[in-house]
mmCIF file of C-alpha atoms in Angstrom:
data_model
loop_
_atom_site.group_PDB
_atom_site.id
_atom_site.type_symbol
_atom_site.label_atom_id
_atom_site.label_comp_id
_atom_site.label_asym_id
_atom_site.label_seq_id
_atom_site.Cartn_x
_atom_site.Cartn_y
_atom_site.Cartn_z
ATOM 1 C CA UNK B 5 -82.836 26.989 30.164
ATOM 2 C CA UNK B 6 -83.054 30.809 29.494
ATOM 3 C CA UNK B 7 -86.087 32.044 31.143
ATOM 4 C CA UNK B 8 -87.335 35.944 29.523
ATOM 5 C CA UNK B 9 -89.763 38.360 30.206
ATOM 6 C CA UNK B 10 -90.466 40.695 27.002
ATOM 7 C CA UNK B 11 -92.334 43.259 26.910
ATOM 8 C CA UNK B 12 -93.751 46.159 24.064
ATOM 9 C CA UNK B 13 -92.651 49.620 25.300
ATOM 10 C CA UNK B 14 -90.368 50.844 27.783
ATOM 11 C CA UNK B 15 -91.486 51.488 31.216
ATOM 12 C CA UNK B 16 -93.059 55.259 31.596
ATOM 13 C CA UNK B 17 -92.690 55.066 35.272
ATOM 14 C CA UNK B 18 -89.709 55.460 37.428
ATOM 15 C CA UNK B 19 -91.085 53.602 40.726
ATOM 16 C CA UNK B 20 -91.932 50.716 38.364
ATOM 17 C CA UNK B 21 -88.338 50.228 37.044
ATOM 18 C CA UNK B 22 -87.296 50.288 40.993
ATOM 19 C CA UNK B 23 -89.553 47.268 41.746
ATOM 20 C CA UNK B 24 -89.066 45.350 38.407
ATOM 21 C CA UNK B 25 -85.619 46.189 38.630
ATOM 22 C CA UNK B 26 -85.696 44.620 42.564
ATOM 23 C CA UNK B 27 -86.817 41.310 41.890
ATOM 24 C CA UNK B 28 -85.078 41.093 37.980
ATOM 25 C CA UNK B 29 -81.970 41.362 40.207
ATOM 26 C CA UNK B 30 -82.974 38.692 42.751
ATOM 27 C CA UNK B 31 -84.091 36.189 40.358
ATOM 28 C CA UNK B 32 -80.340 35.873 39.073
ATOM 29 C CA UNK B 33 -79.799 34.096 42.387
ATOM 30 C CA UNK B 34 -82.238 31.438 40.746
ATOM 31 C CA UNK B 35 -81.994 30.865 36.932
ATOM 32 C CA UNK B 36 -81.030 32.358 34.198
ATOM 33 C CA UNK B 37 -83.650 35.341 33.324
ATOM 34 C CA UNK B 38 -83.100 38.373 31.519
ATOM 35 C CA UNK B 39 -85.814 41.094 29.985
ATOM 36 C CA UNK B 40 -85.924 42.197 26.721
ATOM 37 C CA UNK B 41 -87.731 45.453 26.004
ATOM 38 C CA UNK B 42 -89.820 45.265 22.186
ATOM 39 C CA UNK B 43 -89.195 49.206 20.801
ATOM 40 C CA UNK B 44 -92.908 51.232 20.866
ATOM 41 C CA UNK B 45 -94.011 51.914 17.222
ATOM 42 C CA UNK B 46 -92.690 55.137 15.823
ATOM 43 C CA UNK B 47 -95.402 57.048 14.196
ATOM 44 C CA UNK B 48 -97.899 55.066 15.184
ATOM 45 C CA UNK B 49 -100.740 57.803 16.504
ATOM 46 C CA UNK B 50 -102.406 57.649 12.960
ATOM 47 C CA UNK B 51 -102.582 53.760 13.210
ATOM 48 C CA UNK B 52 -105.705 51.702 14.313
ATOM 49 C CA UNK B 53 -105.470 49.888 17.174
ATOM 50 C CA UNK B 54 -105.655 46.427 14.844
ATOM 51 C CA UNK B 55 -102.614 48.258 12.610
ATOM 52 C CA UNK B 56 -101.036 48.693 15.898
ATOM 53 C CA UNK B 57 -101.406 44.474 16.945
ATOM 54 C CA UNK B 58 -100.944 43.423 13.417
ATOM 55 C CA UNK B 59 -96.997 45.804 13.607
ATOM 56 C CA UNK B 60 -96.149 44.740 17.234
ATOM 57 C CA UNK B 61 -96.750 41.144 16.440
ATOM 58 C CA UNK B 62 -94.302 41.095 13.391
ATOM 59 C CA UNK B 63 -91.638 42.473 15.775
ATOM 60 C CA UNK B 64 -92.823 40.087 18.048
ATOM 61 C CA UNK B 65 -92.449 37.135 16.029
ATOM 62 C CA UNK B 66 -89.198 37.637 13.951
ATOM 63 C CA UNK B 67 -87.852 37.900 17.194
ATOM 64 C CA UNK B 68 -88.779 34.283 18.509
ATOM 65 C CA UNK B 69 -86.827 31.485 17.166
ATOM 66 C CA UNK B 70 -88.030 27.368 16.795
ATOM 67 C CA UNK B 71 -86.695 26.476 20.294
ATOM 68 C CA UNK B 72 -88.786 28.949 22.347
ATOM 69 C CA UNK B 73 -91.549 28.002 24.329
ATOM 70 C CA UNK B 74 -94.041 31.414 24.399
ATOM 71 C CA UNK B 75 -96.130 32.335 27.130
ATOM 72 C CA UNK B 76 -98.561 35.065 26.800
ATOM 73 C CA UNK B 77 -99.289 37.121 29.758
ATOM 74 C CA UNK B 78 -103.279 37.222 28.546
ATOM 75 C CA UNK B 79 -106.168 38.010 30.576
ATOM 76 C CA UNK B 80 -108.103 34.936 28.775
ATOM 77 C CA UNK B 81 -105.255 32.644 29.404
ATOM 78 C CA UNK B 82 -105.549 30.345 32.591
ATOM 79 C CA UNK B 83 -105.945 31.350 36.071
ATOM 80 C CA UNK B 84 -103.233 30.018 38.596
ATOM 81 C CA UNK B 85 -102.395 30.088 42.286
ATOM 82 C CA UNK B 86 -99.079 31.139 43.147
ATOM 83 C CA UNK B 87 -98.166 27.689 43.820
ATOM 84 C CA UNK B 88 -99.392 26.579 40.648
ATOM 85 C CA UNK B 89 -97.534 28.731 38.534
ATOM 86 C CA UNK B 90 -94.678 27.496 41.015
ATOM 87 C CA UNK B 91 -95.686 24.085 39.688
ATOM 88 C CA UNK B 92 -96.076 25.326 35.953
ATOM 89 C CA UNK B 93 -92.151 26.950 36.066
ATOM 90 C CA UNK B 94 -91.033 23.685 37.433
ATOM 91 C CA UNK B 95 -92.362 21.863 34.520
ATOM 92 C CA UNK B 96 -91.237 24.274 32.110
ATOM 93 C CA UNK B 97 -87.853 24.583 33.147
ATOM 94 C CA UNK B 98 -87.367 20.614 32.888
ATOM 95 C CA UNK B 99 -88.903 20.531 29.102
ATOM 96 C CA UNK B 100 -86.562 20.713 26.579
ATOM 97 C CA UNK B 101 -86.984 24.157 25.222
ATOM 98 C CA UNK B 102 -83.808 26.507 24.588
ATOM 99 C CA UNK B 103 -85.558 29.793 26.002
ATOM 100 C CA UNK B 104 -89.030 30.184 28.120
ATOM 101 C CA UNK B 105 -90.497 33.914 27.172
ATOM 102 C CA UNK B 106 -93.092 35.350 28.923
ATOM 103 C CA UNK B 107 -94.730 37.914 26.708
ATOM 104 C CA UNK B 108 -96.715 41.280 27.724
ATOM 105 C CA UNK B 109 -98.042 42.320 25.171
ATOM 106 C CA UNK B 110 -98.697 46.307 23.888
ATOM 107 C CA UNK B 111 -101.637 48.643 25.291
ATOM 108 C CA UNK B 112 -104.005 46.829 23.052
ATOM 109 C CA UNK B 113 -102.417 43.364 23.411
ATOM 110 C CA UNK B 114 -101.356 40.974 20.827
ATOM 111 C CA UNK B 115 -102.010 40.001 17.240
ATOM 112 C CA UNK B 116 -104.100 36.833 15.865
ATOM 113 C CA UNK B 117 -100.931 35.853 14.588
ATOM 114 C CA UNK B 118 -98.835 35.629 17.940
ATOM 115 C CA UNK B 119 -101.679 33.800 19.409
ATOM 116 C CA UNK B 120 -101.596 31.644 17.215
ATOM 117 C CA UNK B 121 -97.751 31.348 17.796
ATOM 118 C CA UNK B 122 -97.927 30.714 21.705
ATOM 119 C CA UNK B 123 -97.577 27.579 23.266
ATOM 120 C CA UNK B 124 -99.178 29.037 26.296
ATOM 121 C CA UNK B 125 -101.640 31.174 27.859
ATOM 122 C CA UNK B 126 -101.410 32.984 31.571
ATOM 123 C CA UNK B 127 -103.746 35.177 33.310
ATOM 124 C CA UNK B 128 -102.594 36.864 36.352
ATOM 125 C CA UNK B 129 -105.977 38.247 37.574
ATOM 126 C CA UNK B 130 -109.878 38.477 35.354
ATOM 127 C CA UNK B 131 -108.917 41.863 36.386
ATOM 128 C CA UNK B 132 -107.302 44.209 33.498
ATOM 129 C CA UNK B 133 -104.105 45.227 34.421
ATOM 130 C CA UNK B 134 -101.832 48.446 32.501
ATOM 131 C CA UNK B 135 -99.004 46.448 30.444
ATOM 132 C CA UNK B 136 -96.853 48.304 32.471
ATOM 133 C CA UNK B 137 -98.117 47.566 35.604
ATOM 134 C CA UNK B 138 -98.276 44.026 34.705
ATOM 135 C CA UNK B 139 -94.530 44.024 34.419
ATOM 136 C CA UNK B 140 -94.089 44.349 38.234
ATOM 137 C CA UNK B 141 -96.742 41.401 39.007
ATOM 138 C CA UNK B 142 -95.440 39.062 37.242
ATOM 139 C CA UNK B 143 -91.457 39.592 38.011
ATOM 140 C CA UNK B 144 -92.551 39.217 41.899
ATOM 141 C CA UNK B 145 -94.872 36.024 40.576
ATOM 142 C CA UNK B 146 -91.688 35.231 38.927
ATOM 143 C CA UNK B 147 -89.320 35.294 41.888
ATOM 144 C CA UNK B 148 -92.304 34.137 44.708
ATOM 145 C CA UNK B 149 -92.382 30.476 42.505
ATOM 146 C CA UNK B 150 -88.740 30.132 42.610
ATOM 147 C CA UNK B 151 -88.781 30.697 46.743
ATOM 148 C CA UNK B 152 -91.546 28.363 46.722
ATOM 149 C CA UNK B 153 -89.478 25.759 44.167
ATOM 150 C CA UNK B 154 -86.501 26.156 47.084
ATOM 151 C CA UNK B 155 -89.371 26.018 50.016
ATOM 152 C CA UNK B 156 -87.431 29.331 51.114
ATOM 153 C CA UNK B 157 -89.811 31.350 53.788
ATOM 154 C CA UNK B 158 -90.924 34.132 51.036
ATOM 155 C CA UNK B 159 -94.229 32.676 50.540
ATOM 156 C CA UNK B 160 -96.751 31.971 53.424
ATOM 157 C CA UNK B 161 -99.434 29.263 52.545
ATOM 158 C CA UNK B 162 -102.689 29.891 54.660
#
């Protein structure tokens, strides 16, 4: 199964790319990931932040096809350990989806509409995070679950 991270907006900061661009290139060692970057609106300073969503989730969805399994990358979504989101990739790379995509949403997150579309949920902290910053957490959440799916000595339990 194709796993993807998407994501609205390129990254504004060089030392971000380094890290996300670290652990994009070790998880190719594990499965089959690749990012996608969602093009910032153009023209979009005289647009409401709900204009904004409601434009960002349109892209968003005639993007997904049928066979993908969408994860938001929500701060209301569920709360998991690093071994349970080891457990939760397990899981979802054995289901019978053609592509996993983790979504990060915009500055002002996502649309009614592409809630409505996901099939999943996932909070990394019930602290808010920049959707550019979140980029780098959740690659290395990414890669620490498949060390912990291989029992490799990344991750230290206690």
């Amino acid at each position: 199964m194709q796993t993807e991270l998407w994501m609205v907006g390129k990254t504004r900061f060089a030392y971000l790319d380094e890290g996300v661009g670290l652990y994009e290139k070790r998880l190719q060692h594990y499965l089959s990931f690749q990012m996608r970057v969602i093009p910032d609106l153009k023209n979009s300073k005289n647009l409401s932040m709900a204009q904004i969503k409601e434009k960002e989730g349109k892209e968003i969805l005639r993007l997904l096809d049928k066979g993908h399994h969408l994860v938001l990358l929500d701060e209301r979504g569920k709360s998991m350990s690093s071994t349970g989101f080891a457990s939760f990739m397990e899981r979802s790379l054995q289901g019978s989806h053609k592509r996993l995509v983790f979504l990060i949403g915009g500055a002002y997150g996502f649309s009614e509409a592409v809630y409505q579309r996901a099939n999943a949920k996932l909070s990394l902290s019930s602290m808010t995070f920049s959707h550019q910053m979140v980029r780098l957490f959740f690659i290395e959440q990414l890669y620490r679950a498949m060390t912990i799916l291989r029992n490799e000595p990344y991750h230290h339990d206690g």
